[in-house]
């Protein structure tokens, strides 16, 4: 039987649609088991400054459908220092918080892992990032919604691109990873997808484009992940442009539109499952783990493992993308 009576919950790093559904699930599941829940505002910054207050069941009413995070999020430099984490620990003790659920990405889990080791406080992580770049889980909260946002936007770009015989470079988010770019590329029938995991050769891209022109494709869409090593969409477009005068080359950077919006049904359900699993893990006295979903089953992945390993991009999907874009 656990001694934990009160838990804290926070969102940290980049926000992602579905974080609210996770906050709701954590809160209600904890209350269901007789625990008290404190919402910590503005991520680790709020933990350091004591910005926390109790969440009741009604505090999380009517949020499952909302994008963003009602707890707000932040990137906090002070938490990167041991002095900052000491202050955060003092606030947890002052507020009698026995364990913390962190909803965020790998940076947030790095911080959680450190604090958990230094001050012996249980942390359980819920993967929340549109980038889907966390090892140990098939899906992160927000990825599916962002994917659908990208697909909707690129479909619109395709309409205008094919009306004008234009070549578009569309930049999607993914600082270090190409999951969003690759999957959206397949879903939109993009002619090429450029991702950080696969080395891009501009010359290869040019000869590929020449083939497309020979076959008189009425539009060409190249999806570029923002973390692509040859540069962003503008840079790559400039390198390619000079050789393709016959086509009007345009660039669209989708930007933060990808992080907002009402979460998809898939993200709401995933967030609900993971929120419930996180509280189960705490009741089971687990610490320093991320709850994830693999093959539709809940898994516990030690922070050390998720942080040390790099999630692999699906090689088969790269092949499919190449084959279907001939
Ligand atoms: P994400 O969680 O989406 O990857 P960040 O990388 O911005 O987002 O991390 C969120 C926050 O987690 C940072 O602002 C910082 O407070 C904390 N954090 C990140 N990396 C570390 C680290 N190595 N040590 C301690 N805290 C960290
Ligand atoms: O949430 C992850 C992410 O969307 C990355 O793909 C992107 O590089 C980054 O966040 C940008 O976040 P911000 O503008 O908040 O720094």
Short mmCIF file of C-alpha atoms and ligand atoms in Angstrom, two decimals:
data_model
loop_
_atom_site.label_atom_id
_atom_site.label_comp_id
_atom_site.label_asym_id
_atom_site.label_seq_id
_atom_site.Cartn_x
_atom_site.Cartn_y
_atom_site.Cartn_z
CA UNK A 1 0.00 0.00 0.00
CA UNK A 2 1.52 3.32 -1.13
CA UNK A 3 2.14 6.17 1.31
CA UNK A 4 1.45 8.73 -1.41
CA UNK A 5 -1.43 11.05 -0.56
CA UNK A 6 -0.97 14.08 -2.76
CA UNK A 7 0.41 14.32 -6.30
CA UNK A 8 1.40 17.26 -8.47
CA UNK A 9 0.81 17.46 -12.21
CA UNK A 10 2.47 19.82 -14.68
CA UNK A 11 3.00 20.37 -18.39
CA UNK A 12 6.46 21.35 -19.62
CA UNK A 13 8.33 22.20 -22.84
CA UNK A 14 6.38 22.67 -26.07
CA UNK A 15 2.62 22.37 -25.64
CA UNK A 16 0.72 19.71 -27.58
CA UNK A 17 -2.99 19.16 -28.28
CA UNK A 18 -4.29 16.55 -25.87
CA UNK A 19 -2.30 17.75 -22.87
CA UNK A 20 -5.56 18.94 -21.30
CA UNK A 21 -7.10 15.50 -21.77
CA UNK A 22 -4.09 14.06 -19.93
CA UNK A 23 -4.39 16.59 -17.07
CA UNK A 24 -8.06 15.66 -16.77
CA UNK A 25 -7.32 11.93 -16.73
CA UNK A 26 -4.56 12.26 -14.12
CA UNK A 27 -6.76 14.44 -11.90
CA UNK A 28 -9.88 12.30 -12.05
CA UNK A 29 -8.09 8.96 -11.75
CA UNK A 30 -6.15 10.22 -8.71
CA UNK A 31 -9.31 11.56 -7.06
CA UNK A 32 -11.04 8.25 -7.83
CA UNK A 33 -8.37 6.54 -5.71
CA UNK A 34 -8.64 9.07 -2.87
CA UNK A 35 -5.49 11.05 -3.71
CA UNK A 36 -5.32 14.83 -3.73
CA UNK A 37 -4.06 16.56 -6.87
CA UNK A 38 -2.19 19.85 -7.21
CA UNK A 39 -1.86 21.53 -10.59
CA UNK A 40 1.56 23.15 -10.97
CA UNK A 41 1.37 26.11 -13.36
CA UNK A 42 4.02 27.10 -15.94
CA UNK A 43 5.99 23.86 -15.78
CA UNK A 44 9.18 23.74 -13.72
CA UNK A 45 9.16 27.53 -13.34
CA UNK A 46 5.97 27.18 -11.33
CA UNK A 47 7.45 24.35 -9.32
CA UNK A 48 10.39 26.58 -8.33
CA UNK A 49 8.11 29.48 -7.48
CA UNK A 50 5.35 27.53 -5.75
CA UNK A 51 2.66 28.35 -8.34
CA UNK A 52 0.43 25.41 -7.50
CA UNK A 53 -3.11 24.84 -6.31
CA UNK A 54 -5.49 21.99 -5.73
CA UNK A 55 -7.43 20.58 -8.66
CA UNK A 56 -10.85 19.10 -7.98
CA UNK A 57 -12.86 17.00 -10.39
CA UNK A 58 -14.77 20.07 -11.62
CA UNK A 59 -11.47 21.97 -12.20
CA UNK A 60 -10.90 19.76 -15.23
CA UNK A 61 -14.46 19.90 -16.61
CA UNK A 62 -14.88 20.96 -20.21
CA UNK A 63 -11.19 20.81 -21.13
CA UNK A 64 -10.87 17.47 -22.95
CA UNK A 65 -11.64 19.16 -26.28
CA UNK A 66 -9.34 22.16 -25.81
CA UNK A 67 -5.89 22.57 -27.34
CA UNK A 68 -2.95 24.04 -25.42
CA UNK A 69 -2.65 23.41 -21.70
CA UNK A 70 -4.77 24.93 -18.92
CA UNK A 71 -1.76 24.62 -16.61
CA UNK A 72 0.41 26.62 -19.05
CA UNK A 73 3.87 25.47 -19.95
CA UNK A 74 7.36 26.92 -19.90
CA UNK A 75 11.00 26.40 -20.67
CA UNK A 76 12.87 27.07 -17.45
CA UNK A 77 16.65 27.64 -17.37
CA UNK A 78 16.80 27.76 -13.57
CA UNK A 79 15.58 24.18 -13.35
CA UNK A 80 18.66 23.09 -15.32
CA UNK A 81 20.74 23.99 -12.23
CA UNK A 82 20.88 22.00 -9.02
CA UNK A 83 20.09 25.20 -7.08
CA UNK A 84 16.88 25.58 -9.10
CA UNK A 85 15.86 21.98 -8.55
CA UNK A 86 16.57 22.38 -4.80
CA UNK A 87 14.15 25.32 -4.69
CA UNK A 88 11.60 23.24 -6.58
CA UNK A 89 12.00 20.43 -4.08
CA UNK A 90 11.50 22.81 -1.16
CA UNK A 91 8.21 23.95 -2.74
CA UNK A 92 7.04 20.35 -3.17
CA UNK A 93 7.82 19.66 0.49
CA UNK A 94 6.09 22.88 1.62
CA UNK A 95 2.99 21.86 -0.35
CA UNK A 96 3.18 18.25 0.89
CA UNK A 97 3.39 16.84 -2.64
CA UNK A 98 4.66 13.25 -2.57
CA UNK A 99 4.96 12.50 -6.31
CA UNK A 100 4.78 14.34 -9.62
CA UNK A 101 3.35 13.57 -13.06
CA UNK A 102 5.19 15.46 -15.82
CA UNK A 103 3.55 15.79 -19.23
CA UNK A 104 6.19 16.80 -21.78
CA UNK A 105 9.04 15.75 -24.03
CA UNK A 106 12.57 14.47 -23.54
CA UNK A 107 13.89 17.73 -22.05
CA UNK A 108 11.17 17.64 -19.40
CA UNK A 109 12.02 14.01 -18.64
CA UNK A 110 15.73 14.87 -18.30
CA UNK A 111 14.81 17.37 -15.60
CA UNK A 112 12.44 14.90 -13.92
CA UNK A 113 15.06 12.16 -13.91
CA UNK A 114 17.65 14.45 -12.31
CA UNK A 115 15.32 15.74 -9.63
CA UNK A 116 14.03 12.29 -8.86
CA UNK A 117 17.60 11.03 -8.31
CA UNK A 118 18.74 14.06 -6.31
CA UNK A 119 15.78 14.35 -3.95
CA UNK A 120 14.24 10.89 -3.98
CA UNK A 121 10.87 12.06 -5.19
CA UNK A 122 8.88 9.85 -7.57
CA UNK A 123 8.32 11.30 -11.04
CA UNK A 124 6.22 9.65 -13.74
CA UNK A 125 6.30 11.05 -17.27
CA UNK A 126 3.56 11.17 -19.89
CA UNK A 127 4.90 11.68 -23.44
CA UNK A 128 3.45 14.91 -24.84
CA UNK A 129 4.97 16.41 -27.98
CA UNK A 130 3.80 16.79 -31.55
CA UNK A 131 7.21 15.52 -32.72
CA UNK A 132 6.54 11.87 -31.66
CA UNK A 133 10.27 11.54 -31.05
CA UNK A 134 10.32 9.67 -27.74
CA UNK A 135 11.83 6.22 -27.59
CA UNK A 136 9.64 3.59 -25.92
CA UNK A 137 6.21 4.70 -27.10
CA UNK A 138 4.52 4.37 -30.47
CA UNK A 139 2.66 7.64 -29.98
CA UNK A 140 3.11 10.85 -28.09
CA UNK A 141 0.17 13.06 -27.22
CA UNK A 142 -0.40 15.73 -29.87
CA UNK A 143 1.25 13.92 -32.77
CA UNK A 144 -1.98 12.71 -34.36
CA UNK A 145 -3.65 16.13 -34.14
CA UNK A 146 -0.59 17.88 -35.61
CA UNK A 147 -0.47 15.29 -38.37
CA UNK A 148 -4.06 16.01 -39.31
CA UNK A 149 -3.38 19.75 -39.23
CA UNK A 150 -0.44 19.31 -41.60
CA UNK A 151 -2.45 17.07 -43.92
CA UNK A 152 -5.32 19.59 -44.07
CA UNK A 153 -2.90 22.42 -44.85
CA UNK A 154 -0.95 20.52 -47.51
CA UNK A 155 -4.16 19.38 -49.24
CA UNK A 156 -5.07 23.06 -49.60
CA UNK A 157 -1.61 23.89 -50.90
CA UNK A 158 -1.96 21.08 -53.46
CA UNK A 159 -5.12 22.68 -54.89
CA UNK A 160 -3.42 25.95 -55.63
CA UNK A 161 -0.11 24.30 -56.60
CA UNK A 162 -1.72 22.18 -59.29
CA UNK A 163 -3.78 25.09 -60.61
CA UNK A 164 -0.56 27.00 -61.30
CA UNK A 165 1.89 24.16 -62.02
CA UNK A 166 3.93 25.15 -59.00
CA UNK A 167 6.61 23.49 -56.96
CA UNK A 168 6.08 23.95 -53.22
CA UNK A 169 8.46 23.33 -50.36
CA UNK A 170 6.39 22.93 -47.21
CA UNK A 171 8.25 23.06 -43.90
CA UNK A 172 6.75 21.16 -40.99
CA UNK A 173 7.88 21.02 -37.36
CA UNK A 174 10.39 18.52 -36.06
CA UNK A 175 13.51 20.08 -34.54
CA UNK A 176 15.35 16.78 -34.41
CA UNK A 177 12.99 14.29 -35.97
CA UNK A 178 11.10 13.57 -39.18
CA UNK A 179 8.10 11.57 -37.92
CA UNK A 180 5.59 14.34 -38.65
CA UNK A 181 7.17 15.07 -42.04
CA UNK A 182 7.32 11.46 -43.21
CA UNK A 183 3.83 10.44 -42.17
CA UNK A 184 2.21 13.62 -43.45
CA UNK A 185 4.18 13.22 -46.68
CA UNK A 186 2.73 9.77 -47.26
CA UNK A 187 -0.76 10.95 -46.29
CA UNK A 188 -0.60 13.87 -48.74
CA UNK A 189 1.11 12.06 -51.59
CA UNK A 190 4.12 14.38 -51.38
CA UNK A 191 6.63 13.97 -54.20
CA UNK A 192 9.52 13.92 -51.72
CA UNK A 193 10.07 14.11 -47.97
CA UNK A 194 13.28 15.52 -46.49
CA UNK A 195 13.99 14.50 -42.89
CA UNK A 196 16.97 14.78 -40.53
CA UNK A 197 17.27 10.97 -40.24
CA UNK A 198 18.12 10.56 -43.94
CA UNK A 199 20.95 12.48 -45.61
CA UNK A 200 19.63 14.73 -48.35
CA UNK A 201 21.57 15.27 -51.53
CA UNK A 202 20.43 18.40 -53.30
CA UNK A 203 21.75 16.99 -56.60
CA UNK A 204 19.72 13.84 -56.13
CA UNK A 205 16.67 15.96 -55.38
CA UNK A 206 17.29 17.97 -58.56
CA UNK A 207 17.51 14.89 -60.78
CA UNK A 208 14.41 13.51 -59.15
CA UNK A 209 12.59 16.76 -59.87
CA UNK A 210 13.73 16.68 -63.49
CA UNK A 211 12.05 13.29 -63.86
CA UNK A 212 8.84 14.72 -62.43
CA UNK A 213 8.99 17.63 -64.88
CA UNK A 214 9.58 15.30 -67.81
CA UNK A 215 6.39 13.50 -66.84
CA UNK A 216 4.69 16.88 -66.62
CA UNK A 217 3.42 16.60 -63.08
CA UNK A 218 1.04 19.48 -62.59
CA UNK A 219 2.33 20.17 -59.10
CA UNK A 220 5.16 19.06 -56.89
CA UNK A 221 5.12 19.14 -53.11
CA UNK A 222 8.24 18.53 -51.08
CA UNK A 223 7.78 18.22 -47.33
CA UNK A 224 10.80 19.43 -45.37
CA UNK A 225 11.23 18.73 -41.64
CA UNK A 226 12.53 21.88 -39.91
CA UNK A 227 15.49 19.93 -38.52
CA UNK A 228 16.61 18.78 -41.98
CA UNK A 229 20.40 18.99 -42.14
CA UNK A 230 20.66 20.81 -45.53
CA UNK A 231 18.74 23.74 -44.04
CA UNK A 232 15.11 24.73 -43.78
CA UNK A 233 12.62 24.87 -46.65
CA UNK A 234 13.77 28.35 -47.78
CA UNK A 235 17.39 27.32 -47.96
CA UNK A 236 16.72 24.13 -49.89
CA UNK A 237 14.30 25.94 -52.23
CA UNK A 238 17.03 28.50 -53.02
CA UNK A 239 19.50 25.75 -53.85
CA UNK A 240 17.03 24.09 -56.22
CA UNK A 241 15.34 27.16 -57.71
CA UNK A 242 18.05 28.30 -60.12
CA UNK A 243 17.83 25.07 -62.11
CA UNK A 244 14.07 25.02 -62.50
CA UNK A 245 13.03 28.26 -64.15
CA UNK A 246 10.05 26.65 -65.82
CA UNK A 247 8.39 26.06 -62.48
CA UNK A 248 7.36 28.76 -60.06
CA UNK A 249 8.92 27.74 -56.73
CA UNK A 250 7.08 28.65 -53.53
CA UNK A 251 7.79 28.02 -49.85
CA UNK A 252 5.29 27.65 -47.02
CA UNK A 253 6.38 27.28 -43.41
CA UNK A 254 3.46 25.87 -41.45
CA UNK A 255 4.91 26.92 -38.07
CA UNK A 256 3.00 27.01 -34.80
CA UNK A 257 -0.37 26.38 -36.40
CA UNK A 258 0.73 22.72 -36.03
CA UNK A 259 0.80 22.96 -32.24
CA UNK A 260 -2.71 24.31 -31.74
CA UNK A 261 -6.28 23.22 -32.22
CA UNK A 262 -8.75 20.85 -30.69
CA UNK A 263 -7.15 17.42 -30.13
CA UNK A 264 -8.19 14.56 -32.41
CA UNK A 265 -10.27 11.72 -30.96
CA UNK A 266 -7.14 9.56 -31.13
CA UNK A 267 -5.10 12.02 -29.05
CA UNK A 268 -7.91 12.41 -26.50
CA UNK A 269 -8.15 8.65 -26.02
CA UNK A 270 -4.36 8.19 -25.91
CA UNK A 271 -4.06 11.00 -23.36
CA UNK A 272 -6.85 9.46 -21.26
CA UNK A 273 -5.17 6.04 -21.29
CA UNK A 274 -1.75 7.48 -20.43
CA UNK A 275 -3.12 9.73 -17.68
CA UNK A 276 -4.80 6.75 -16.02
CA UNK A 277 -1.65 4.64 -16.47
CA UNK A 278 0.52 7.34 -14.89
CA UNK A 279 -1.57 7.36 -11.72
CA UNK A 280 -1.60 3.55 -11.64
CA UNK A 281 2.20 3.67 -11.81
CA UNK A 282 2.35 6.10 -8.90
CA UNK A 283 -0.02 3.96 -6.83
CA UNK A 284 2.31 1.08 -7.61
CA UNK A 285 5.24 3.13 -6.19
CA UNK A 286 7.02 3.38 -9.53
CA UNK A 287 9.49 6.20 -10.02
CA UNK A 288 11.54 7.72 -12.82
CA UNK A 289 9.56 6.11 -15.59
CA UNK A 290 7.59 7.20 -18.62
CA UNK A 291 4.29 5.52 -19.39
CA UNK A 292 3.94 4.76 -23.08
CA UNK A 293 1.89 2.78 -25.57
CA UNK A 294 3.47 0.01 -27.64
CA UNK A 295 1.33 -2.20 -29.86
CA UNK A 296 -1.74 -0.80 -28.14
CA UNK A 297 -0.54 -1.88 -24.67
CA UNK A 298 0.61 0.31 -21.81
CA UNK A 299 4.32 0.04 -21.06
CA UNK A 300 6.63 1.47 -18.38
CA UNK A 301 9.93 2.77 -19.73
CA UNK A 302 12.63 3.98 -17.31
CA UNK A 303 13.58 7.61 -18.01
CA UNK A 304 17.18 6.44 -18.49
CA UNK A 305 16.11 4.12 -21.28
CA UNK A 306 13.86 6.57 -23.13
CA UNK A 307 16.53 9.29 -22.90
CA UNK A 308 19.47 7.12 -23.92
CA UNK A 309 17.85 5.60 -27.01
CA UNK A 310 16.80 7.26 -30.21
CA UNK A 311 13.44 6.33 -31.67
CA UNK A 312 13.91 4.91 -35.16
CA UNK A 313 12.07 6.28 -38.12
CA UNK A 314 10.00 3.66 -39.96
CA UNK A 315 12.22 2.54 -42.87
CA UNK A 316 9.30 0.82 -44.58
CA UNK A 317 7.35 4.09 -44.62
CA UNK A 318 10.31 5.83 -46.30
CA UNK A 319 10.23 3.12 -48.98
CA UNK A 320 6.47 3.48 -49.39
CA UNK A 321 6.84 7.23 -49.73
CA UNK A 322 9.50 6.80 -52.46
CA UNK A 323 7.61 4.12 -54.38
CA UNK A 324 4.29 5.94 -54.38
CA UNK A 325 5.70 9.27 -55.49
CA UNK A 326 7.07 8.08 -58.89
P1 LIG B 1 10.54 19.17 -24.14
O1 LIG B 1 10.17 18.60 -22.82
O2 LIG B 1 9.35 19.43 -25.01
O3 LIG B 1 11.64 18.39 -24.82
P2 LIG B 1 12.51 21.23 -23.46
O4 LIG B 1 13.67 20.51 -24.05
O5 LIG B 1 12.40 22.69 -23.72
O6 LIG B 1 11.11 20.64 -23.89
O7 LIG B 1 12.57 20.98 -21.88
C1 LIG B 1 11.60 21.53 -21.02
C2 LIG B 1 12.24 21.94 -19.72
O8 LIG B 1 12.78 20.80 -19.05
C3 LIG B 1 13.43 22.89 -19.84
O9 LIG B 1 13.03 24.23 -20.01
C4 LIG B 1 14.12 22.69 -18.51
O10 LIG B 1 13.47 23.38 -17.48
C5 LIG B 1 13.93 21.18 -18.29
N1 LIG B 1 15.11 20.48 -18.78
C6 LIG B 1 15.44 20.18 -20.05
N2 LIG B 1 16.63 19.56 -20.13
C7 LIG B 1 17.10 19.49 -18.85
C8 LIG B 1 18.29 18.98 -18.25
N3 LIG B 1 19.25 18.42 -18.98
N4 LIG B 1 18.41 19.08 -16.91
C9 LIG B 1 17.44 19.65 -16.17
N5 LIG B 1 16.30 20.14 -16.67
C10 LIG B 1 16.12 20.07 -17.98
O1 LIG B 2 6.99 20.77 -29.69
C1 LIG B 2 8.16 20.45 -30.38
C2 LIG B 2 8.46 21.54 -31.32
O2 LIG B 2 7.28 21.74 -32.00
C3 LIG B 2 9.60 21.34 -32.31
O3 LIG B 2 9.28 20.61 -33.44
C4 LIG B 2 9.96 22.78 -32.62
O4 LIG B 2 11.25 22.92 -33.09
C5 LIG B 2 9.81 23.43 -31.31
O5 LIG B 2 8.80 22.70 -30.62
C6 LIG B 2 9.51 24.88 -31.37
O6 LIG B 2 9.02 25.31 -30.14
P1 LIG B 2 9.07 26.79 -29.60
O7 LIG B 2 8.71 27.67 -30.71
O8 LIG B 2 8.08 26.79 -28.50
O9 LIG B 2 10.46 27.01 -29.13
#
